[in-house]
């Protein structure tokens, strides 16, 4: 069955990053599972919608954890597999999978779903799947687009959609004509495609976020940051 989100990420794997580059140990603090407030060792981690690099970071920083990294996009997984091989990271298993079809129950101590739930039709259904796959006491990290942080990008994306611009070449030509600066996430091809050519995006304000959180009774929020987008850490009831 056709899936516009999968087709998008087959064409524009995310993020784009030179294959040989490795972040510093300090840069990996945010993916250090010992800092996620889990009251035990994380034996099993699921990275949902892993894209082309995050599993390399988790694998390096958490060498004793068994990691399953899944994504819709075979292109992203191919790049990730190459990175893991190049950098000698062996504790990550990759699978091409739509997590909405997952039947996993109580399988993971930790789940990372960073920048993914806002790209599915019904985020509440996705959150329920993730909660079910967590073990009691396990933690989930979510990143969701904030309406405030995405306001300008979403305005631009609406214009791009109204003009039916569907590829990077036409997009960059249009931006040049309109003198729209390509800064920040708009400065790389994959960032530009992710921001402006994406077929399915939800953005959250406090109310929508609260509705999403309240829809899943087995999870409680232990940390909520809104530096730019929302980053939540949630724990499953024991
Ligand atoms: C914006 S990228 C984020 C990648 C990664 N989490 C990161 O932070 O670098 C979103 C990723 O989610 C994947 N994705 C979207 N919907 C998915 C689904 N239903 N099942 C599995 N992966 C999905 C996409 O293929 C894409 O690689």
PDB file of C-alpha atoms and ligand atoms in Angstrom:
ATOM      1  CA  UNK A   1       0.000   0.000   0.000  1.00  0.00           C
ATOM      2  CA  UNK A   2       1.336   3.465  -0.799  1.00  0.00           C
ATOM      3  CA  UNK A   3       2.674   5.391   2.182  1.00  0.00           C
ATOM      4  CA  UNK A   4       3.595   9.015   1.409  1.00  0.00           C
ATOM      5  CA  UNK A   5       5.732   9.319   4.566  1.00  0.00           C
ATOM      6  CA  UNK A   6       7.801   6.263   3.647  1.00  0.00           C
ATOM      7  CA  UNK A   7       8.157   7.522   0.068  1.00  0.00           C
ATOM      8  CA  UNK A   8       9.347  10.879   1.419  1.00  0.00           C
ATOM      9  CA  UNK A   9      12.058   9.323   3.602  1.00  0.00           C
ATOM     10  CA  UNK A  10      13.135   6.861   0.892  1.00  0.00           C
ATOM     11  CA  UNK A  11      13.846   9.893  -1.256  1.00  0.00           C
ATOM     12  CA  UNK A  12      15.127  12.212   1.477  1.00  0.00           C
ATOM     13  CA  UNK A  13      16.737  10.160   4.277  1.00  0.00           C
ATOM     14  CA  UNK A  14      17.149  12.146   7.483  1.00  0.00           C
ATOM     15  CA  UNK A  15      19.424  13.526   8.768  1.00  0.00           C
ATOM     16  CA  UNK A  16      22.255  13.946   6.302  1.00  0.00           C
ATOM     17  CA  UNK A  17      25.641  13.850   7.992  1.00  0.00           C
ATOM     18  CA  UNK A  18      29.090  12.900   6.674  1.00  0.00           C
ATOM     19  CA  UNK A  19      29.598   9.118   7.064  1.00  0.00           C
ATOM     20  CA  UNK A  20      32.993   9.326   8.763  1.00  0.00           C
ATOM     21  CA  UNK A  21      32.139  12.001  11.340  1.00  0.00           C
ATOM     22  CA  UNK A  22      31.620  11.012  14.957  1.00  0.00           C
ATOM     23  CA  UNK A  23      30.162  13.346  17.587  1.00  0.00           C
ATOM     24  CA  UNK A  24      32.188  13.982  20.760  1.00  0.00           C
ATOM     25  CA  UNK A  25      31.482  11.900  23.896  1.00  0.00           C
ATOM     26  CA  UNK A  26      30.054  15.046  25.516  1.00  0.00           C
ATOM     27  CA  UNK A  27      27.610  15.478  22.596  1.00  0.00           C
ATOM     28  CA  UNK A  28      26.242  12.026  23.389  1.00  0.00           C
ATOM     29  CA  UNK A  29      25.094  12.934  26.910  1.00  0.00           C
ATOM     30  CA  UNK A  30      21.489  13.325  25.789  1.00  0.00           C
ATOM     31  CA  UNK A  31      21.436   9.727  24.565  1.00  0.00           C
ATOM     32  CA  UNK A  32      23.074   8.333  27.706  1.00  0.00           C
ATOM     33  CA  UNK A  33      20.345   6.062  29.120  1.00  0.00           C
ATOM     34  CA  UNK A  34      21.845   6.403  32.623  1.00  0.00           C
ATOM     35  CA  UNK A  35      20.606  10.011  32.531  1.00  0.00           C
ATOM     36  CA  UNK A  36      16.998   9.204  31.607  1.00  0.00           C
ATOM     37  CA  UNK A  37      15.809   8.586  35.164  1.00  0.00           C
ATOM     38  CA  UNK A  38      15.420   4.825  34.778  1.00  0.00           C
ATOM     39  CA  UNK A  39      15.674   3.119  38.162  1.00  0.00           C
ATOM     40  CA  UNK A  40      17.549   0.126  36.724  1.00  0.00           C
ATOM     41  CA  UNK A  41      19.936  -0.722  33.924  1.00  0.00           C
ATOM     42  CA  UNK A  42      18.475  -0.346  30.426  1.00  0.00           C
ATOM     43  CA  UNK A  43      18.880  -3.835  28.980  1.00  0.00           C
ATOM     44  CA  UNK A  44      16.710  -3.256  25.915  1.00  0.00           C
ATOM     45  CA  UNK A  45      16.167  -0.066  23.929  1.00  0.00           C
ATOM     46  CA  UNK A  46      13.908   0.465  20.916  1.00  0.00           C
ATOM     47  CA  UNK A  47      14.668   3.411  18.661  1.00  0.00           C
ATOM     48  CA  UNK A  48      11.480   4.039  16.730  1.00  0.00           C
ATOM     49  CA  UNK A  49      11.948   5.939  13.461  1.00  0.00           C
ATOM     50  CA  UNK A  50      15.713   5.868  13.933  1.00  0.00           C
ATOM     51  CA  UNK A  51      16.567   7.688  10.696  1.00  0.00           C
ATOM     52  CA  UNK A  52      20.126   7.504   9.440  1.00  0.00           C
ATOM     53  CA  UNK A  53      22.273   8.249  12.509  1.00  0.00           C
ATOM     54  CA  UNK A  54      20.687   8.201  15.978  1.00  0.00           C
ATOM     55  CA  UNK A  55      21.321   4.482  16.570  1.00  0.00           C
ATOM     56  CA  UNK A  56      25.049   5.022  16.075  1.00  0.00           C
ATOM     57  CA  UNK A  57      24.972   7.594  18.872  1.00  0.00           C
ATOM     58  CA  UNK A  58      22.922   5.419  21.240  1.00  0.00           C
ATOM     59  CA  UNK A  59      25.036   2.360  20.422  1.00  0.00           C
ATOM     60  CA  UNK A  60      28.310   4.121  21.213  1.00  0.00           C
ATOM     61  CA  UNK A  61      27.148   5.716  24.428  1.00  0.00           C
ATOM     62  CA  UNK A  62      25.295   2.613  25.750  1.00  0.00           C
ATOM     63  CA  UNK A  63      27.510  -0.319  24.725  1.00  0.00           C
ATOM     64  CA  UNK A  64      25.900  -2.784  27.187  1.00  0.00           C
ATOM     65  CA  UNK A  65      22.349  -2.178  25.952  1.00  0.00           C
ATOM     66  CA  UNK A  66      20.689  -4.370  23.294  1.00  0.00           C
ATOM     67  CA  UNK A  67      19.276  -1.946  20.767  1.00  0.00           C
ATOM     68  CA  UNK A  68      16.585  -2.476  18.158  1.00  0.00           C
ATOM     69  CA  UNK A  69      16.407   0.390  15.648  1.00  0.00           C
ATOM     70  CA  UNK A  70      13.476   0.461  13.223  1.00  0.00           C
ATOM     71  CA  UNK A  71      12.392   2.772  10.453  1.00  0.00           C
ATOM     72  CA  UNK A  72      10.070   2.907   7.458  1.00  0.00           C
ATOM     73  CA  UNK A  73      12.872   3.966   5.139  1.00  0.00           C
ATOM     74  CA  UNK A  74      15.259   1.398   3.650  1.00  0.00           C
ATOM     75  CA  UNK A  75      17.511   4.242   2.415  1.00  0.00           C
ATOM     76  CA  UNK A  76      17.982   5.563   5.958  1.00  0.00           C
ATOM     77  CA  UNK A  77      18.610   2.057   7.291  1.00  0.00           C
ATOM     78  CA  UNK A  78      21.209   1.380   4.585  1.00  0.00           C
ATOM     79  CA  UNK A  79      23.123   4.525   5.595  1.00  0.00           C
ATOM     80  CA  UNK A  80      22.832   3.660   9.238  1.00  0.00           C
ATOM     81  CA  UNK A  81      24.059   0.089   8.649  1.00  0.00           C
ATOM     82  CA  UNK A  82      27.127   1.478   6.854  1.00  0.00           C
ATOM     83  CA  UNK A  83      27.825   3.884   9.746  1.00  0.00           C
ATOM     84  CA  UNK A  84      27.528   1.159  12.386  1.00  0.00           C
ATOM     85  CA  UNK A  85      29.914  -1.027  10.405  1.00  0.00           C
ATOM     86  CA  UNK A  86      32.422   1.803   9.790  1.00  0.00           C
ATOM     87  CA  UNK A  87      32.524   2.786  13.450  1.00  0.00           C
ATOM     88  CA  UNK A  88      32.477  -0.754  14.851  1.00  0.00           C
ATOM     89  CA  UNK A  89      29.205  -0.495  16.796  1.00  0.00           C
ATOM     90  CA  UNK A  90      27.783  -4.006  17.250  1.00  0.00           C
ATOM     91  CA  UNK A  91      24.928  -3.746  19.752  1.00  0.00           C
ATOM     92  CA  UNK A  92      22.307  -2.464  17.281  1.00  0.00           C
ATOM     93  CA  UNK A  93      19.886  -4.595  15.246  1.00  0.00           C
ATOM     94  CA  UNK A  94      18.097  -2.904  12.342  1.00  0.00           C
ATOM     95  CA  UNK A  95      14.637  -3.639  10.952  1.00  0.00           C
ATOM     96  CA  UNK A  96      12.527  -1.965   8.312  1.00  0.00           C
ATOM     97  CA  UNK A  97       9.145  -1.640   9.940  1.00  0.00           C
ATOM     98  CA  UNK A  98       6.112   0.588  10.397  1.00  0.00           C
ATOM     99  CA  UNK A  99       5.871   0.803  14.187  1.00  0.00           C
ATOM    100  CA  UNK A 100       2.105   1.219  13.903  1.00  0.00           C
ATOM    101  CA  UNK A 101       1.963  -2.468  12.917  1.00  0.00           C
ATOM    102  CA  UNK A 102       4.015  -3.510  15.931  1.00  0.00           C
ATOM    103  CA  UNK A 103       2.551  -5.999  18.376  1.00  0.00           C
ATOM    104  CA  UNK A 104       5.380  -5.649  20.915  1.00  0.00           C
ATOM    105  CA  UNK A 105       4.317  -5.846  24.567  1.00  0.00           C
ATOM    106  CA  UNK A 106       6.539  -5.166  27.628  1.00  0.00           C
ATOM    107  CA  UNK A 107       9.694  -5.662  25.549  1.00  0.00           C
ATOM    108  CA  UNK A 108      11.819  -2.569  26.298  1.00  0.00           C
ATOM    109  CA  UNK A 109      13.251  -0.665  29.272  1.00  0.00           C
ATOM    110  CA  UNK A 110      13.590   2.450  27.159  1.00  0.00           C
ATOM    111  CA  UNK A 111      12.140   3.755  23.888  1.00  0.00           C
ATOM    112  CA  UNK A 112      13.308   6.733  21.857  1.00  0.00           C
ATOM    113  CA  UNK A 113      10.820   8.274  19.428  1.00  0.00           C
ATOM    114  CA  UNK A 114      12.417  11.530  18.413  1.00  0.00           C
ATOM    115  CA  UNK A 115      10.720  13.591  15.728  1.00  0.00           C
ATOM    116  CA  UNK A 116       8.460  10.757  14.553  1.00  0.00           C
ATOM    117  CA  UNK A 117       5.043  10.847  16.255  1.00  0.00           C
ATOM    118  CA  UNK A 118       4.130  14.160  14.599  1.00  0.00           C
ATOM    119  CA  UNK A 119       4.503  12.458  11.190  1.00  0.00           C
ATOM    120  CA  UNK A 120       1.788   9.841  11.637  1.00  0.00           C
ATOM    121  CA  UNK A 121      -1.951  10.281  10.981  1.00  0.00           C
ATOM    122  CA  UNK A 122      -3.027   9.669  14.565  1.00  0.00           C
ATOM    123  CA  UNK A 123      -0.330  10.384  17.176  1.00  0.00           C
ATOM    124  CA  UNK A 124      -2.497   8.999  20.013  1.00  0.00           C
ATOM    125  CA  UNK A 125      -2.543   5.566  18.353  1.00  0.00           C
ATOM    126  CA  UNK A 126       1.238   5.753  18.001  1.00  0.00           C
ATOM    127  CA  UNK A 127       1.704   6.719  21.641  1.00  0.00           C
ATOM    128  CA  UNK A 128      -0.428   3.769  22.710  1.00  0.00           C
ATOM    129  CA  UNK A 129       1.746   1.359  20.683  1.00  0.00           C
ATOM    130  CA  UNK A 130       4.885   2.762  22.340  1.00  0.00           C
ATOM    131  CA  UNK A 131       3.407   2.574  25.853  1.00  0.00           C
ATOM    132  CA  UNK A 132       2.418  -1.055  25.296  1.00  0.00           C
ATOM    133  CA  UNK A 133       5.936  -1.982  24.190  1.00  0.00           C
ATOM    134  CA  UNK A 134       7.533  -0.498  27.341  1.00  0.00           C
ATOM    135  CA  UNK A 135       8.155  -2.602  30.433  1.00  0.00           C
ATOM    136  CA  UNK A 136       6.630  -1.320  33.681  1.00  0.00           C
ATOM    137  CA  UNK A 137       8.920   1.399  35.065  1.00  0.00           C
ATOM    138  CA  UNK A 138      10.441   1.882  31.595  1.00  0.00           C
ATOM    139  CA  UNK A 139      11.000   5.319  30.059  1.00  0.00           C
ATOM    140  CA  UNK A 140      10.043   6.879  26.739  1.00  0.00           C
ATOM    141  CA  UNK A 141      11.672   9.934  25.185  1.00  0.00           C
ATOM    142  CA  UNK A 142       9.528  11.849  22.698  1.00  0.00           C
ATOM    143  CA  UNK A 143      10.264  14.897  20.585  1.00  0.00           C
ATOM    144  CA  UNK A 144       7.251  16.659  19.117  1.00  0.00           C
ATOM    145  CA  UNK A 145       7.051  19.804  17.029  1.00  0.00           C
ATOM    146  CA  UNK A 146       5.905  22.838  18.958  1.00  0.00           C
ATOM    147  CA  UNK A 147       3.532  25.230  17.208  1.00  0.00           C
ATOM    148  CA  UNK A 148       5.568  28.169  18.537  1.00  0.00           C
ATOM    149  CA  UNK A 149       8.901  26.846  17.291  1.00  0.00           C
ATOM    150  CA  UNK A 150       7.517  25.735  13.905  1.00  0.00           C
ATOM    151  CA  UNK A 151       5.329  28.784  13.143  1.00  0.00           C
ATOM    152  CA  UNK A 152       7.513  30.296  10.396  1.00  0.00           C
ATOM    153  CA  UNK A 153       8.384  26.923   8.842  1.00  0.00           C
ATOM    154  CA  UNK A 154       4.714  25.888   8.769  1.00  0.00           C
ATOM    155  CA  UNK A 155       3.762  29.158   7.041  1.00  0.00           C
ATOM    156  CA  UNK A 156       6.419  28.483   4.417  1.00  0.00           C
ATOM    157  CA  UNK A 157       5.348  24.831   4.066  1.00  0.00           C
ATOM    158  CA  UNK A 158       1.733  25.938   3.384  1.00  0.00           C
ATOM    159  CA  UNK A 159       2.967  28.208   0.593  1.00  0.00           C
ATOM    160  CA  UNK A 160       5.061  25.379  -0.869  1.00  0.00           C
ATOM    161  CA  UNK A 161       2.056  23.035  -0.773  1.00  0.00           C
ATOM    162  CA  UNK A 162      -0.268  25.646  -2.333  1.00  0.00           C
ATOM    163  CA  UNK A 163       2.220  26.009  -5.199  1.00  0.00           C
ATOM    164  CA  UNK A 164       2.409  22.191  -5.505  1.00  0.00           C
ATOM    165  CA  UNK A 165       6.199  22.278  -5.310  1.00  0.00           C
ATOM    166  CA  UNK A 166       7.275  18.654  -4.971  1.00  0.00           C
ATOM    167  CA  UNK A 167      11.030  18.461  -5.418  1.00  0.00           C
ATOM    168  CA  UNK A 168      14.171  20.127  -4.105  1.00  0.00           C
ATOM    169  CA  UNK A 169      15.207  21.662  -7.398  1.00  0.00           C
ATOM    170  CA  UNK A 170      11.947  23.576  -7.849  1.00  0.00           C
ATOM    171  CA  UNK A 171      11.893  24.400  -4.148  1.00  0.00           C
ATOM    172  CA  UNK A 172      15.372  25.944  -4.051  1.00  0.00           C
ATOM    173  CA  UNK A 173      14.713  27.869  -7.294  1.00  0.00           C
ATOM    174  CA  UNK A 174      11.500  29.268  -5.784  1.00  0.00           C
ATOM    175  CA  UNK A 175      13.266  30.196  -2.533  1.00  0.00           C
ATOM    176  CA  UNK A 176      15.980  32.001  -4.470  1.00  0.00           C
ATOM    177  CA  UNK A 177      13.358  33.932  -6.465  1.00  0.00           C
ATOM    178  CA  UNK A 178      11.558  34.872  -3.261  1.00  0.00           C
ATOM    179  CA  UNK A 179      14.869  35.694  -1.544  1.00  0.00           C
ATOM    180  CA  UNK A 180      14.076  33.304   1.311  1.00  0.00           C
ATOM    181  CA  UNK A 181      17.279  32.689   3.286  1.00  0.00           C
ATOM    182  CA  UNK A 182      18.401  29.064   3.696  1.00  0.00           C
ATOM    183  CA  UNK A 183      19.526  29.165   7.302  1.00  0.00           C
ATOM    184  CA  UNK A 184      19.477  26.667  10.185  1.00  0.00           C
ATOM    185  CA  UNK A 185      17.535  23.528   9.267  1.00  0.00           C
ATOM    186  CA  UNK A 186      16.889  24.972   5.793  1.00  0.00           C
ATOM    187  CA  UNK A 187      20.627  24.985   5.039  1.00  0.00           C
ATOM    188  CA  UNK A 188      20.979  21.261   4.156  1.00  0.00           C
ATOM    189  CA  UNK A 189      19.089  19.324   1.473  1.00  0.00           C
ATOM    190  CA  UNK A 190      17.661  16.811   3.965  1.00  0.00           C
ATOM    191  CA  UNK A 191      16.669  19.593   6.411  1.00  0.00           C
ATOM    192  CA  UNK A 192      14.988  21.530   3.631  1.00  0.00           C
ATOM    193  CA  UNK A 193      13.069  18.476   2.413  1.00  0.00           C
ATOM    194  CA  UNK A 194      12.082  17.528   5.967  1.00  0.00           C
ATOM    195  CA  UNK A 195      10.865  21.038   6.760  1.00  0.00           C
ATOM    196  CA  UNK A 196       9.123  22.029   3.539  1.00  0.00           C
ATOM    197  CA  UNK A 197       8.344  18.976   1.374  1.00  0.00           C
ATOM    198  CA  UNK A 198       7.003  16.691   4.102  1.00  0.00           C
ATOM    199  CA  UNK A 199       3.549  15.243   3.315  1.00  0.00           C
ATOM    200  CA  UNK A 200       2.341  14.836   6.934  1.00  0.00           C
ATOM    201  CA  UNK A 201       3.095  17.125   9.874  1.00  0.00           C
ATOM    202  CA  UNK A 202       1.273  17.815  13.148  1.00  0.00           C
ATOM    203  CA  UNK A 203       2.347  20.684  15.366  1.00  0.00           C
ATOM    204  CA  UNK A 204       1.440  20.837  19.039  1.00  0.00           C
ATOM    205  CA  UNK A 205       0.426  23.671  21.325  1.00  0.00           C
ATOM    206  CA  UNK A 206       0.062  23.114  25.089  1.00  0.00           C
ATOM    207  CA  UNK A 207      -3.573  22.043  24.701  1.00  0.00           C
ATOM    208  CA  UNK A 208      -2.921  19.443  21.979  1.00  0.00           C
ATOM    209  CA  UNK A 209       0.081  18.185  23.889  1.00  0.00           C
ATOM    210  CA  UNK A 210      -1.983  17.771  27.056  1.00  0.00           C
ATOM    211  CA  UNK A 211      -4.676  15.867  25.102  1.00  0.00           C
ATOM    212  CA  UNK A 212      -2.047  13.520  23.730  1.00  0.00           C
ATOM    213  CA  UNK A 213      -0.480  12.939  27.152  1.00  0.00           C
ATOM    214  CA  UNK A 214      -3.869  12.384  28.809  1.00  0.00           C
ATOM    215  CA  UNK A 215      -4.843   9.825  26.156  1.00  0.00           C
ATOM    216  CA  UNK A 216      -2.340   7.316  27.538  1.00  0.00           C
ATOM    217  CA  UNK A 217      -3.091   6.499  31.160  1.00  0.00           C
ATOM    218  CA  UNK A 218      -0.181   4.106  31.641  1.00  0.00           C
ATOM    219  CA  UNK A 219       2.422   6.872  31.180  1.00  0.00           C
ATOM    220  CA  UNK A 220       3.332   9.799  33.418  1.00  0.00           C
ATOM    221  CA  UNK A 221       5.442  12.772  32.406  1.00  0.00           C
ATOM    222  CA  UNK A 222       8.663  12.998  34.408  1.00  0.00           C
ATOM    223  CA  UNK A 223      10.272  15.799  32.412  1.00  0.00           C
ATOM    224  CA  UNK A 224       9.035  18.300  29.840  1.00  0.00           C
ATOM    225  CA  UNK A 225      11.380  20.689  28.046  1.00  0.00           C
ATOM    226  CA  UNK A 226      10.364  23.294  25.488  1.00  0.00           C
ATOM    227  CA  UNK A 227      13.677  24.753  24.438  1.00  0.00           C
ATOM    228  CA  UNK A 228      12.543  24.871  20.850  1.00  0.00           C
ATOM    229  CA  UNK A 229      10.318  21.830  20.212  1.00  0.00           C
ATOM    230  CA  UNK A 230       8.803  19.730  22.996  1.00  0.00           C
ATOM    231  CA  UNK A 231      11.007  17.034  24.495  1.00  0.00           C
ATOM    232  CA  UNK A 232       9.222  14.767  26.964  1.00  0.00           C
ATOM    233  CA  UNK A 233      10.419  11.953  29.139  1.00  0.00           C
ATOM    234  CA  UNK A 234       7.583   9.667  30.270  1.00  0.00           C
ATOM    235  CA  UNK A 235       7.616   6.692  32.610  1.00  0.00           C
ATOM    236  CA  UNK A 236       5.314   3.663  32.445  1.00  0.00           C
ATOM    237  CA  UNK A 237       3.484   2.885  35.671  1.00  0.00           C
ATOM    238  CA  UNK A 238       4.890  -0.055  37.583  1.00  0.00           C
TER     239      UNK A 238
HETATM  240  C1  LIG B   1      12.544  13.441  11.216  1.00  0.00           C
HETATM  241  S1  LIG B   1      13.137  11.806  11.048  1.00  0.00           S
HETATM  242  C2  LIG B   1      13.876  11.585  12.655  1.00  0.00           C
HETATM  243  C3  LIG B   1      14.951  10.528  12.653  1.00  0.00           C
HETATM  244  C4  LIG B   1      15.603  10.261  14.009  1.00  0.00           C
HETATM  245  N1  LIG B   1      14.640   9.891  15.014  1.00  0.00           N
HETATM  246  C5  LIG B   1      16.433  11.437  14.450  1.00  0.00           C
HETATM  247  O1  LIG B   1      16.065  12.069  15.439  1.00  0.00           O
HETATM  248  O2  LIG B   1      17.466  11.715  13.821  1.00  0.00           O
HETATM  249  C6  LIG B   1      11.672  10.805  11.196  1.00  0.00           C
HETATM  250  C7  LIG B   1      11.930   9.327  10.939  1.00  0.00           C
HETATM  251  O3  LIG B   1      10.788   8.576  11.344  1.00  0.00           O
HETATM  252  C8  LIG B   1      10.541   7.546  10.403  1.00  0.00           C
HETATM  253  N2  LIG B   1       9.105   7.192  10.495  1.00  0.00           N
HETATM  254  C9  LIG B   1       8.043   7.977  10.267  1.00  0.00           C
HETATM  255  N3  LIG B   1       6.898   7.293  10.459  1.00  0.00           N
HETATM  256  C10 LIG B   1       7.269   6.029  10.835  1.00  0.00           C
HETATM  257  C11 LIG B   1       6.546   4.855  11.169  1.00  0.00           C
HETATM  258  N4  LIG B   1       5.211   4.830  11.154  1.00  0.00           N
HETATM  259  N5  LIG B   1       7.249   3.737  11.510  1.00  0.00           N
HETATM  260  C12 LIG B   1       8.612   3.752  11.517  1.00  0.00           C
HETATM  261  N6  LIG B   1       9.348   4.835  11.195  1.00  0.00           N
HETATM  262  C13 LIG B   1       8.677   5.976  10.861  1.00  0.00           C
HETATM  263  C14 LIG B   1      10.928   8.176   9.081  1.00  0.00           C
HETATM  264  O4  LIG B   1      11.197   7.207   8.071  1.00  0.00           O
HETATM  265  C15 LIG B   1      12.157   9.001   9.476  1.00  0.00           C
HETATM  266  O5  LIG B   1      13.353   8.289   9.335  1.00  0.00           O
END
